[in-house]
Tab-separated table of C-alpha atoms and ligand atoms in Angstrom:
chain	number	residue	atom	x	y	z
A	16	MET	CA	-26.072	155.887	-75.004
A	17	ILE	CA	-22.821	155.534	-77.192
A	18	ALA	CA	-21.078	158.679	-77.922
A	19	ASP	CA	-17.750	157.033	-79.011
A	20	MET	CA	-19.117	154.845	-81.947
A	21	ASP	CA	-17.076	154.564	-84.763
A	22	SER	CA	-19.806	152.825	-87.033
A	23	LEU	CA	-23.518	152.266	-86.398
A	24	LYS	CA	-24.115	148.424	-86.866
A	25	VAL	CA	-27.688	147.338	-87.790
A	26	GLY	CA	-29.335	143.854	-87.411
A	27	LEU	CA	-32.080	143.214	-89.747
A	28	VAL	CA	-35.070	140.659	-88.600
A	29	GLY	CA	-37.243	139.685	-91.435
A	30	LEU	CA	-36.165	139.715	-95.063
A	31	GLY	CA	-39.325	139.785	-97.122
A	32	ASN	CA	-40.494	142.882	-99.112
A	33	VAL	CA	-39.468	145.507	-96.794
A	34	GLY	CA	-36.537	143.736	-95.066
A	35	CYS	CA	-34.980	143.259	-98.708
A	36	GLY	CA	-35.648	146.776	-99.710
A	37	THR	CA	-34.018	148.009	-96.518
A	38	LEU	CA	-30.956	145.792	-97.024
A	39	GLN	CA	-30.581	146.991	-100.765
A	40	ILE	CA	-30.550	150.687	-99.709
A	41	LEU	CA	-28.300	150.108	-96.855
A	42	ILE	CA	-25.758	148.371	-99.255
A	43	GLU	CA	-26.217	150.639	-102.355
A	44	ASN	CA	-26.468	153.875	-100.540
A	45	LYS	CA	-23.672	153.280	-97.897
A	46	GLU	CA	-21.510	155.960	-98.906
A	47	GLN	CA	-23.909	158.871	-98.441
A	48	LEU	CA	-25.495	157.319	-95.397
A	49	ALA	CA	-22.109	157.479	-93.853
A	50	HIS	CA	-21.838	161.324	-94.818
A	51	LYS	CA	-25.233	162.025	-93.524
A	52	LEU	CA	-24.774	160.334	-90.020
A	53	GLY	CA	-21.024	161.157	-89.731
A	54	ILE	CA	-20.085	157.639	-89.271
A	55	PRO	CA	-20.536	154.548	-91.499
A	56	VAL	CA	-23.525	152.433	-91.255
A	57	GLU	CA	-22.939	148.576	-91.402
A	58	VAL	CA	-25.373	145.636	-91.643
A	59	ALA	CA	-24.055	143.399	-88.973
A	60	MET	CA	-26.625	140.602	-89.019
A	61	LEU	CA	-29.428	139.412	-91.222
A	62	CYS	CA	-32.060	137.134	-89.812
A	63	SER	CA	-35.124	135.211	-91.391
A	64	ARG	CA	-36.003	131.229	-90.621
A	65	SER	CA	-35.192	130.897	-94.433
A	66	VAL	CA	-32.160	133.159	-94.894
A	67	HIS	CA	-29.875	130.534	-96.285
A	68	SER	CA	-32.027	129.782	-99.225
A	69	ARG	CA	-33.485	133.371	-99.835
A	70	LYS	CA	-32.377	135.415	-102.639
A	71	LEU	CA	-30.857	138.567	-100.986
A	72	PRO	CA	-29.649	141.996	-102.771
A	73	ALA	CA	-26.214	142.091	-104.330
A	74	GLY	CA	-23.482	142.739	-101.792
A	75	ALA	CA	-25.253	140.736	-98.896
A	76	GLU	CA	-22.948	137.677	-99.310
A	77	SER	CA	-20.584	138.479	-96.733
A	78	ILE	CA	-22.987	139.614	-94.007
A	79	ALA	CA	-23.386	137.173	-90.992
A	80	LYS	CA	-26.741	135.525	-91.288
A	81	THR	CA	-28.887	133.532	-88.639
A	82	THR	CA	-32.258	131.771	-88.580
A	83	ASP	CA	-33.041	132.601	-84.923
A	84	TRP	CA	-33.819	136.384	-84.148
A	85	ARG	CA	-32.282	135.805	-80.758
A	86	ASP	CA	-28.802	135.836	-82.262
A	87	VAL	CA	-29.461	139.499	-83.670
A	88	VAL	CA	-31.127	140.927	-80.422
A	89	SER	CA	-28.191	139.505	-78.309
A	90	ASN	CA	-25.448	140.408	-80.689
A	91	PRO	CA	-23.061	142.754	-78.730
A	92	GLU	CA	-22.056	144.365	-82.155
A	93	VAL	CA	-25.438	145.290	-83.019
A	94	ASP	CA	-26.728	148.854	-82.056
A	95	VAL	CA	-30.097	149.153	-83.900
A	96	VAL	CA	-32.317	146.173	-84.390
A	97	ALA	CA	-35.001	146.608	-87.352
A	98	GLU	CA	-38.009	144.439	-86.831
A	99	LEU	CA	-39.288	143.673	-90.216
A	100	VAL	CA	-41.219	140.378	-89.482
A	101	GLY	CA	-44.800	141.798	-89.178
A	102	GLY	CA	-47.718	140.708	-87.052
A	103	THR	CA	-48.194	140.527	-83.413
A	104	GLY	CA	-46.248	137.319	-82.439
A	105	ALA	CA	-42.376	136.873	-82.885
A	106	ALA	CA	-42.253	140.591	-83.927
A	107	SER	CA	-43.447	141.682	-80.414
A	108	ASP	CA	-40.782	139.280	-78.818
A	109	VAL	CA	-38.080	140.638	-81.043
A	110	ILE	CA	-38.935	144.314	-80.065
A	111	GLU	CA	-39.086	143.537	-76.223
A	112	ALA	CA	-35.697	141.426	-76.203
A	113	ALA	CA	-33.989	144.087	-78.303
A	114	LEU	CA	-34.895	146.982	-76.018
A	115	ALA	CA	-34.122	144.901	-72.851
A	116	ASN	CA	-30.710	144.288	-74.456
A	117	GLY	CA	-30.022	147.814	-74.854
A	118	LYS	CA	-30.567	148.069	-78.636
A	119	ALA	CA	-32.322	150.967	-80.432
A	120	VAL	CA	-35.411	149.542	-82.382
A	121	VAL	CA	-36.882	150.450	-85.740
A	122	THR	CA	-40.240	148.910	-86.702
A	123	ALA	CA	-42.343	148.928	-89.837
A	124	ASN	CA	-45.134	147.068	-87.990
A	125	LYS	CA	-48.674	149.011	-88.023
A	126	GLU	CA	-50.601	146.027	-86.632
A	127	LEU	CA	-48.228	145.698	-83.436
A	128	MET	CA	-47.748	149.581	-83.022
A	129	ALA	CA	-51.566	150.235	-83.211
A	130	LYS	CA	-52.202	147.516	-80.627
A	131	ARG	CA	-49.313	147.774	-78.253
A	132	GLY	CA	-47.287	150.780	-79.331
A	133	VAL	CA	-47.903	152.734	-76.188
A	134	GLU	CA	-46.534	149.983	-73.813
A	135	LEU	CA	-43.546	149.288	-76.179
A	136	TRP	CA	-42.979	153.009	-76.216
A	137	GLN	CA	-42.965	152.858	-72.509
A	138	LYS	CA	-40.402	150.002	-72.350
A	139	ALA	CA	-38.127	151.850	-74.843
A	140	SER	CA	-38.417	155.018	-72.578
A	141	GLU	CA	-37.534	153.256	-69.464
A	142	ALA	CA	-34.589	151.411	-71.384
A	143	GLY	CA	-33.384	154.897	-72.777
A	144	ARG	CA	-33.258	153.580	-76.168
A	145	PRO	CA	-34.931	155.048	-79.284
A	146	LEU	CA	-37.984	153.224	-80.661
A	147	ALA	CA	-39.071	154.555	-84.392
A	148	MET	CA	-41.898	153.430	-86.691
A	149	GLU	CA	-42.080	155.698	-89.573
A	150	ALA	CA	-42.659	153.120	-92.123
A	151	SER	CA	-45.705	151.719	-90.177
A	152	VAL	CA	-48.052	154.162	-91.609
A	153	ALA	CA	-48.192	155.262	-95.395
A	154	GLY	CA	-44.813	153.656	-96.247
A	155	GLY	CA	-42.814	156.118	-98.093
A	156	ILE	CA	-44.584	159.368	-96.707
A	157	PRO	CA	-42.749	160.720	-93.668
A	158	ILE	CA	-45.970	161.495	-91.856
A	159	HIS	CA	-44.606	160.502	-88.457
A	160	THR	CA	-41.892	162.993	-88.779
A	161	VAL	CA	-44.367	165.700	-89.870
A	162	LEU	CA	-46.711	165.202	-87.032
A	163	ARG	CA	-43.989	164.830	-84.304
A	164	GLU	CA	-41.525	167.477	-85.661
A	165	GLY	CA	-42.516	169.316	-88.744
A	166	ILE	CA	-45.920	170.639	-87.498
A	167	VAL	CA	-45.450	169.798	-83.733
A	168	GLY	CA	-46.227	173.566	-83.100
A	169	ASP	CA	-49.699	173.165	-84.421
A	170	ARG	CA	-52.887	171.840	-82.741
A	171	ILE	CA	-54.308	169.184	-85.051
A	172	GLU	CA	-58.211	169.487	-85.652
A	173	ALA	CA	-58.800	167.141	-88.382
A	174	MET	CA	-57.014	164.616	-90.794
A	175	ALA	CA	-58.360	162.689	-93.658
A	176	GLY	CA	-56.231	160.070	-95.293
A	177	ILE	CA	-55.936	157.241	-98.184
A	178	LEU	CA	-54.003	154.904	-96.270
A	179	ASN	CA	-54.491	151.611	-97.945
A	180	GLY	CA	-52.758	151.360	-101.467
A	181	THR	CA	-54.615	147.969	-102.465
A	182	CYS	CA	-57.928	149.488	-101.681
A	183	ASN	CA	-57.001	152.714	-103.650
A	184	PHE	CA	-55.766	150.468	-106.735
A	185	ILE	CA	-59.013	148.707	-106.885
A	186	LEU	CA	-61.173	151.519	-106.633
A	187	THR	CA	-59.220	153.645	-109.198
A	188	GLU	CA	-59.197	150.444	-111.510
A	189	MET	CA	-62.850	150.110	-111.111
A	190	GLU	CA	-63.543	153.728	-111.862
A	191	LYS	CA	-61.212	153.817	-114.889
A	192	ALA	CA	-62.360	150.623	-116.663
A	193	GLY	CA	-65.977	150.473	-115.276
A	194	ARG	CA	-65.335	146.895	-113.893
A	195	GLY	CA	-66.631	145.011	-110.984
A	196	PHE	CA	-65.124	144.604	-107.428
A	197	ASP	CA	-64.400	140.762	-107.673
A	198	GLU	CA	-62.667	141.134	-111.406
A	199	VAL	CA	-60.410	144.013	-110.317
A	200	LEU	CA	-59.644	142.196	-106.985
A	201	ALA	CA	-58.567	139.016	-108.913
A	202	GLU	CA	-56.327	141.296	-111.223
A	203	ALA	CA	-54.607	142.887	-108.079
A	204	GLN	CA	-54.015	139.570	-106.623
A	205	LYS	CA	-52.362	138.541	-109.969
A	206	LEU	CA	-50.282	141.718	-110.028
A	207	GLY	CA	-49.049	141.327	-106.383
A	208	TYR	CA	-51.055	144.235	-105.091
A	209	ALA	CA	-53.591	142.212	-102.981
A	210	GLU	CA	-52.679	139.324	-100.761
A	211	ALA	CA	-54.323	136.008	-101.282
A	212	ASP	CA	-56.463	136.692	-98.383
A	213	PRO	CA	-57.517	140.338	-99.131
A	214	SER	CA	-59.400	140.877	-95.767
A	215	ALA	CA	-57.060	142.988	-93.913
A	216	ASP	CA	-56.847	145.359	-97.059
A	217	VAL	CA	-60.408	145.398	-98.432
A	218	ASP	CA	-62.175	145.195	-95.248
A	219	GLY	CA	-60.582	148.170	-93.814
A	220	TYR	CA	-58.627	146.594	-91.042
A	221	ASP	CA	-55.079	147.760	-92.203
A	222	ALA	CA	-56.412	151.218	-92.659
A	223	ARG	CA	-57.830	151.109	-89.096
A	224	SER	CA	-54.482	150.150	-87.642
A	225	LYS	CA	-52.823	153.100	-89.425
A	226	LEU	CA	-55.577	155.485	-88.403
A	227	ALA	CA	-55.228	154.474	-84.659
A	228	ILE	CA	-51.295	155.308	-84.897
A	229	LEU	CA	-51.914	158.662	-86.590
A	230	ALA	CA	-54.608	159.640	-84.018
A	231	ALA	CA	-52.249	158.734	-81.225
A	232	LEU	CA	-49.559	160.887	-83.026
A	233	ALA	CA	-51.857	163.835	-83.724
A	234	PHE	CA	-54.271	164.101	-80.958
A	235	GLY	CA	-52.041	162.377	-78.039
A	236	CYS	CA	-54.523	159.787	-77.063
A	237	ARG	CA	-54.634	156.117	-77.011
A	238	VAL	CA	-57.131	154.661	-79.477
A	239	PRO	CA	-58.288	151.079	-79.109
A	240	VAL	CA	-58.244	150.007	-82.638
A	241	GLU	CA	-61.747	148.109	-82.166
A	242	ASP	CA	-63.032	151.516	-81.167
A	243	ILE	CA	-62.590	152.931	-84.732
A	244	TYR	CA	-65.682	152.596	-87.072
A	245	VAL	CA	-64.749	150.476	-89.905
A	246	GLU	CA	-66.428	149.577	-93.197
A	247	GLY	CA	-64.528	148.091	-96.344
A	248	ILE	CA	-64.917	148.411	-100.084
A	249	ARG	CA	-66.442	145.070	-100.818
A	250	ARG	CA	-70.039	146.270	-101.380
A	251	VAL	CA	-68.941	149.235	-103.813
A	252	SER	CA	-69.840	148.467	-107.315
A	253	ASP	CA	-69.330	149.787	-110.877
A	254	VAL	CA	-72.670	151.341	-110.631
A	255	ASP	CA	-71.628	153.483	-107.823
A	256	PHE	CA	-68.933	154.875	-109.928
A	257	SER	CA	-71.550	155.710	-112.486
A	258	TYR	CA	-73.638	157.585	-109.905
A	259	ALA	CA	-70.834	159.262	-108.337
A	260	ALA	CA	-69.557	160.493	-111.754
A	261	GLN	CA	-73.077	162.059	-112.561
A	262	LEU	CA	-72.753	163.735	-109.049
A	263	ARG	CA	-68.945	164.906	-109.905
A	264	HIS	CA	-67.631	162.778	-107.371
A	265	THR	CA	-65.346	159.877	-106.879
A	266	ILE	CA	-65.172	157.186	-104.388
A	267	ARG	CA	-62.143	156.422	-101.949
A	268	LEU	CA	-61.507	154.423	-98.875
A	269	LEU	CA	-61.149	157.496	-96.550
A	270	CYS	CA	-59.711	157.441	-93.020
A	271	VAL	CA	-61.025	160.609	-91.161
A	272	ALA	CA	-60.296	161.966	-87.749
A	273	ARG	CA	-62.172	165.001	-86.387
A	274	LEU	CA	-61.529	166.628	-83.038
A	275	SER	CA	-64.302	168.683	-81.357
A	276	SER	CA	-65.135	169.909	-77.838
A	277	GLU	CA	-67.236	166.780	-77.717
A	278	GLY	CA	-64.480	164.310	-78.394
A	279	LEU	CA	-62.779	162.582	-81.317
A	280	ALA	CA	-64.712	161.050	-84.285
A	281	LEU	CA	-62.710	158.255	-86.077
A	282	SER	CA	-63.947	156.284	-89.163
A	283	VAL	CA	-62.778	154.184	-92.046
A	284	ARG	CA	-65.229	153.886	-94.823
A	285	PRO	CA	-65.756	154.265	-98.610
A	286	THR	CA	-66.594	157.702	-99.009
A	287	LEU	CA	-67.841	160.182	-102.005
A	288	LEU	CA	-65.405	162.969	-102.653
A	289	PRO	CA	-65.890	165.829	-105.004
A	290	LYS	CA	-63.536	165.503	-108.164
A	291	SER	CA	-62.196	168.833	-107.398
A	292	ALA	CA	-60.879	167.767	-103.870
A	293	ILE	CA	-57.389	167.284	-103.608
A	294	LEU	CA	-57.704	163.679	-102.256
A	295	ALA	CA	-59.780	162.681	-105.057
A	296	SER	CA	-56.778	163.067	-107.466
A	297	VAL	CA	-54.895	160.370	-105.301
A	298	SER	CA	-55.088	157.186	-107.630
A	299	GLY	CA	-53.694	153.717	-107.921
A	300	SER	CA	-51.555	152.437	-105.157
A	301	TYR	CA	-50.518	155.845	-103.872
A	302	ASN	CA	-51.510	157.181	-100.341
A	303	ALA	CA	-51.977	160.549	-99.161
A	304	ILE	CA	-52.867	162.518	-95.971
A	305	TRP	CA	-54.600	165.746	-95.593
A	306	VAL	CA	-53.904	167.807	-92.235
A	307	LYS	CA	-55.692	170.460	-90.682
A	308	GLY	CA	-54.232	172.476	-87.936
A	309	ALA	CA	-55.809	175.178	-85.900
A	310	TYR	CA	-52.947	177.708	-86.635
A	311	GLY	CA	-51.132	176.417	-89.673
A	312	SER	CA	-54.378	175.557	-91.436
A	313	ASP	CA	-54.083	172.771	-94.347
A	314	SER	CA	-51.238	170.629	-95.373
A	315	PHE	CA	-51.178	167.792	-97.697
A	316	TYR	CA	-48.851	164.773	-97.928
A	317	TYR	CA	-48.604	162.415	-100.803
A	318	GLY	CA	-46.426	159.317	-102.028
A	319	ARG	CA	-46.095	155.839	-102.189
A	320	GLY	CA	-47.892	153.932	-99.571
A	321	ALA	CA	-45.867	150.804	-99.671
A	322	GLY	CA	-43.327	148.751	-101.565
A	323	PRO	CA	-39.964	147.306	-100.663
A	324	LEU	CA	-37.963	150.716	-101.671
A	325	PRO	CA	-40.230	153.403	-100.580
A	326	THR	CA	-40.855	151.636	-97.313
A	327	GLY	CA	-37.327	150.809	-97.008
A	328	VAL	CA	-36.539	154.364	-97.163
A	329	ALA	CA	-38.660	155.069	-94.247
A	330	VAL	CA	-36.849	152.043	-92.263
A	331	VAL	CA	-33.227	153.501	-93.082
A	332	SER	CA	-34.272	156.988	-92.297
A	333	ASP	CA	-35.545	155.874	-88.843
A	334	ILE	CA	-32.118	153.886	-88.432
A	335	ILE	CA	-30.215	157.121	-89.289
A	336	HIS	CA	-32.346	159.017	-86.479
A	337	ALA	CA	-31.772	156.223	-84.080
A	338	GLY	CA	-27.912	156.489	-84.936
A	339	ARG	CA	-28.025	160.241	-84.399
A	340	GLU	CA	-29.773	159.847	-80.970
A	341	LEU	CA	-27.073	157.200	-79.896
A	342	LEU	CA	-24.238	159.593	-80.915
A	343	SER	CA	-25.595	162.544	-79.351
A	344	CYS	CA	-26.136	160.418	-76.094
A	345	ARG	CA	-29.620	161.989	-75.766
A	346	GLN	CA	-32.737	159.911	-75.207
A	347	ASN	CA	-35.147	160.141	-77.641
A	348	ARG	CA	-35.777	163.843	-78.086
A	349	VAL	CA	-39.501	163.260	-78.887
A	350	SER	CA	-41.599	160.170	-78.451
A	351	PRO	CA	-42.795	158.338	-81.550
A	352	TYR	CA	-46.278	159.438	-80.348
A	353	SER	CA	-45.018	163.080	-80.139
A	354	PHE	CA	-46.733	163.432	-76.925
A	355	ARG	CA	-44.951	162.628	-73.783
A	356	GLN	CA	-48.116	161.002	-72.076
A	357	LEU	CA	-51.127	159.813	-73.890
A	358	SER	CA	-54.593	160.551	-72.533
A	359	ALA	CA	-57.567	158.298	-72.748
A	360	TYR	CA	-59.623	158.385	-76.026
A	361	ARG	CA	-63.027	160.289	-75.798
A	362	PRO	CA	-64.853	159.345	-78.700
A	363	ALA	CA	-67.247	161.909	-79.884
A	364	PRO	CA	-71.052	161.014	-79.639
A	365	PRO	CA	-72.316	159.996	-83.022
A	366	GLU	CA	-74.944	162.628	-82.837
A	367	SER	CA	-72.301	165.484	-82.696
A	368	PHE	CA	-71.475	165.540	-86.361
A	369	LYS	CA	-73.617	165.951	-89.452
A	370	GLN	CA	-72.631	165.289	-93.137
A	371	PRO	CA	-74.502	164.425	-96.432
A	372	TYR	CA	-74.843	161.053	-97.393
A	373	TYR	CA	-75.332	158.888	-100.637
A	374	LEU	CA	-77.599	155.986	-100.330
A	375	ARG	CA	-77.719	153.368	-103.141
A	376	PHE	CA	-80.684	151.214	-103.537
A	377	ARG	CA	-81.382	147.929	-105.504
A	378	VAL	CA	-85.057	147.153	-105.815
A	379	GLU	CA	-87.586	145.006	-107.730
A	380	ASN	CA	-89.983	147.277	-109.698
A	381	ARG	CA	-93.023	148.450	-107.789
A	382	PHE	CA	-95.279	151.575	-107.521
A	383	GLY	CA	-94.477	153.778	-104.731
A	384	ILE	CA	-90.961	152.680	-103.661
A	385	ILE	CA	-89.664	156.391	-103.713
A	386	ALA	CA	-92.745	157.689	-101.608
A	387	ASP	CA	-92.017	154.768	-99.190
A	388	LEU	CA	-88.472	155.793	-98.788
A	389	ALA	CA	-89.054	159.399	-98.581
A	390	THR	CA	-91.517	158.998	-95.584
A	391	ILE	CA	-88.959	156.832	-93.761
A	392	LEU	CA	-86.323	159.441	-94.313
A	393	ARG	CA	-88.638	162.224	-93.186
A	394	ASP	CA	-89.703	160.144	-90.124
A	395	HIS	CA	-86.056	160.218	-89.213
A	396	GLY	CA	-85.635	163.883	-89.677
A	397	ILE	CA	-83.675	163.394	-92.815
A	398	GLY	CA	-84.002	166.058	-95.860
A	399	ILE	CA	-83.537	164.518	-99.494
A	400	ASP	CA	-81.152	166.565	-101.670
A	401	ALA	CA	-81.466	164.571	-105.046
A	402	VAL	CA	-82.810	161.328	-106.574
A	403	GLY	CA	-81.088	159.820	-109.579
A	404	GLN	CA	-81.421	156.922	-111.842
A	405	LEU	CA	-79.470	155.885	-114.754
A	406	PRO	CA	-81.071	154.165	-117.840
A	407	ILE	CA	-82.575	150.843	-116.691
A	408	SER	CA	-81.535	147.531	-118.340
A	409	ASN	CA	-83.011	145.123	-115.864
A	410	TRP	CA	-86.591	145.776	-114.204
A	411	ARG	CA	-85.873	143.031	-111.797
A	412	ASP	CA	-82.936	144.831	-110.183
A	413	LEU	CA	-83.201	148.435	-110.493
A	414	PRO	CA	-80.454	150.352	-108.836
A	415	PHE	CA	-81.075	154.192	-108.077
A	416	VAL	CA	-79.716	156.669	-105.463
A	417	ILE	CA	-81.012	159.187	-103.015
A	418	THR	CA	-78.488	161.795	-101.730
A	419	VAL	CA	-79.584	163.500	-98.309
A	420	GLU	CA	-78.993	166.395	-96.808
A	421	ALA	CA	-76.392	166.565	-93.780
A	422	ALA	CA	-77.536	164.239	-91.108
A	423	THR	CA	-75.966	162.301	-88.225
A	424	HIS	CA	-74.663	158.695	-88.481
A	425	GLY	CA	-77.315	157.657	-86.146
A	426	GLN	CA	-80.107	159.176	-88.102
A	427	VAL	CA	-78.958	157.379	-91.257
A	428	GLN	CA	-78.509	154.244	-89.495
A	429	GLY	CA	-81.920	154.223	-88.063
A	430	ALA	CA	-83.421	154.970	-91.596
A	431	VAL	CA	-81.496	152.439	-93.219
A	432	GLU	CA	-82.401	149.833	-90.573
A	433	THR	CA	-86.130	150.480	-91.280
A	434	MET	CA	-85.630	150.549	-95.181
A	435	SER	CA	-83.817	147.153	-94.846
A	436	ARG	CA	-87.170	145.446	-93.875
A	437	LEU	CA	-89.055	146.621	-97.154
A	438	GLU	CA	-89.567	143.388	-99.112
A	439	TYR	CA	-88.727	144.758	-102.457
A	440	LEU	CA	-85.177	145.683	-101.487
A	441	ILE	CA	-82.739	143.124	-103.128
A	442	GLU	CA	-80.139	144.009	-100.507
A	443	PRO	CA	-79.723	146.686	-97.854
A	444	PRO	CA	-79.065	150.223	-98.996
A	445	LEU	CA	-75.308	151.114	-99.399
A	446	VAL	CA	-74.599	154.279	-97.396
A	447	MET	CA	-71.514	156.469	-98.063
A	448	PRO	CA	-70.878	159.709	-96.624
A	449	MET	CA	-70.326	162.513	-99.028
A	450	LEU	CA	-67.387	165.017	-97.904
A	451	ALA	CA	-67.092	168.503	-99.039
A	452	GLU	CA	-64.329	169.705	-96.656
A	453	PHE	CA	-61.198	167.888	-97.976
B	19	NAP	N1	-45.014	145.356	-97.855
B	19	NAP	C1	-45.001	146.667	-97.647
B	19	NAP	O1	-44.924	147.431	-98.593
B	19	NAP	C2	-45.043	147.311	-96.365
B	19	NAP	C3	-45.379	148.623	-96.182
B	19	NAP	C4	-45.415	149.243	-95.022
B	19	NAP	C5	-45.163	148.474	-93.913
B	19	NAP	N2	-44.993	147.115	-93.950
B	19	NAP	C6	-44.783	146.440	-92.786
B	19	NAP	O2	-43.594	145.806	-92.712
B	19	NAP	C7	-43.420	144.571	-92.145
B	19	NAP	C8	-42.884	143.441	-93.015
B	19	NAP	O3	-43.739	143.347	-94.188
B	19	NAP	P1	-43.404	142.590	-95.475
B	19	NAP	O4	-44.349	142.923	-96.502
B	19	NAP	O5	-41.842	142.692	-95.663
B	19	NAP	O6	-43.702	141.259	-95.032
B	19	NAP	P2	-43.084	139.704	-95.661
B	19	NAP	O7	-42.435	139.912	-97.110
B	19	NAP	O8	-43.902	138.505	-95.287
B	19	NAP	O9	-41.664	139.435	-94.994
B	19	NAP	C9	-41.600	139.027	-93.642
B	19	NAP	C10	-40.367	138.330	-93.187
B	19	NAP	O10	-40.358	138.044	-91.808
B	19	NAP	C11	-39.638	136.669	-91.723
B	19	NAP	N3	-40.119	136.095	-90.470
B	19	NAP	C12	-41.252	135.579	-90.297
B	19	NAP	N4	-41.348	134.977	-89.063
B	19	NAP	C13	-40.032	135.170	-88.697
B	19	NAP	C14	-39.387	134.547	-87.288
B	19	NAP	N5	-40.061	134.164	-86.452
B	19	NAP	N6	-38.110	134.818	-87.170
B	19	NAP	C15	-37.346	135.555	-88.194
B	19	NAP	N7	-38.018	136.020	-89.440
B	19	NAP	C16	-39.233	135.803	-89.515
B	19	NAP	C17	-40.027	136.080	-93.027
B	19	NAP	O11	-38.963	135.062	-93.683
B	19	NAP	P3	-38.978	133.739	-93.230
B	19	NAP	O12	-40.259	132.834	-93.391
B	19	NAP	O13	-37.811	133.035	-93.884
B	19	NAP	O14	-38.639	133.603	-91.713
B	19	NAP	C18	-39.907	137.221	-94.038
B	19	NAP	O15	-38.481	137.404	-94.368
B	19	NAP	C19	-44.794	144.178	-91.586
B	19	NAP	O16	-45.130	144.659	-90.405
B	19	NAP	C20	-45.950	145.185	-92.721
B	19	NAP	O17	-46.989	145.579	-92.230
B	19	NAP	C21	-45.071	146.659	-95.277
């Protein structure tokens, strides 16, 4: 480590949304950052393949530029490399090469850190260099710091989070204006809130990567992302918001982690939340995380989940932390995972946890439908809580809802599979859990 540094020199690889936000803060907030770290923070080199034609923040004119990331990671001037490329290809090479060359590394890359974070942390540890990734989950909310420092003394029992701003924007707009998913998605794409290929967001994969990272931070276990139950928001319709409103609930894409003696249950799925729940008030592109500790009970974290400047703040804060590590000549005081060693993931069996569910049906009009469905539910040991139907406009496509008492995921799946074989169903029932505890 470098105790006699007279400035901290940063190399930025990737100059898109986050890279430019980070660069803008490093330039504009230079004076205050120097006071906070105790030495100046200087940007030594910028890299992206199109760096020479890109519009960069004012003040970047005199900074050295390259189209090859190898120039940054091998630059003897550079102390900290910020990987802001994204994905699991070049980004991975940038981080490995930077660590091998003795650089501290900061990354915003949730996909890579969810897949290979444990291994990369190991490499950083062996190289004696800090590796920080605050920006990889919930952009501007410092949830990593909360879990690895702020409440590290607690034992986390459960977490629930709204971790994808695109989905939250879409669901909030559907609710506000009574509009359908496709229409709101098209608007979100026009406004730049959703990618041209929205799958990573609306199918829940982005949120799943973030939940895998949070689970490692909070529970100290390696979670293969593929093992997390995931369901996106494509099937949620304006009709569901009407029914949810009748039930005094709203719908959000919720990432949930619950630890019990039987193991860890993780899921990402659209969920009904009572309007009175604190998470139900999170709207638009905001993110939030609710954490329950065995000793400290509830705490709640809210803020911008993405965007160049909020995410840039997380990256710059990590750069300052890395600078402090280098200045104090101490190897990372705490690993980014907050546990020195991660244990294997022990998934809780699906029958270990019960919760109420919302089932929405679309059927052709027939006699005896409710009786059929009630029989199937009874056969799977599931009790009905309520049956609801809004005024009908089309007798060939009748939506209605059954809410059921607390049941296991397996019970509900079994009932839904049997129901899906009924010929008068227009589509398989839409199933969403109804949460009470957050
Ligand atoms: N956007 C957000 O609000 C947000 C929030 C939290 C976390 N993140 C994470 O932050 C990272 C960056 O996201 P972003 O939205 O800023 O992405 P982006 O706008 O697509 O920017 C990516 C940048 O990487 C550069 N790049 C790609 N391949 C490269 C290579 N081989 N060598 C050098 N540069 C390369 C691209 O420019 P060239 O094509 O010119 O090379 C571009 O400047 C991702 O990991 C993302 O998940 C983003």
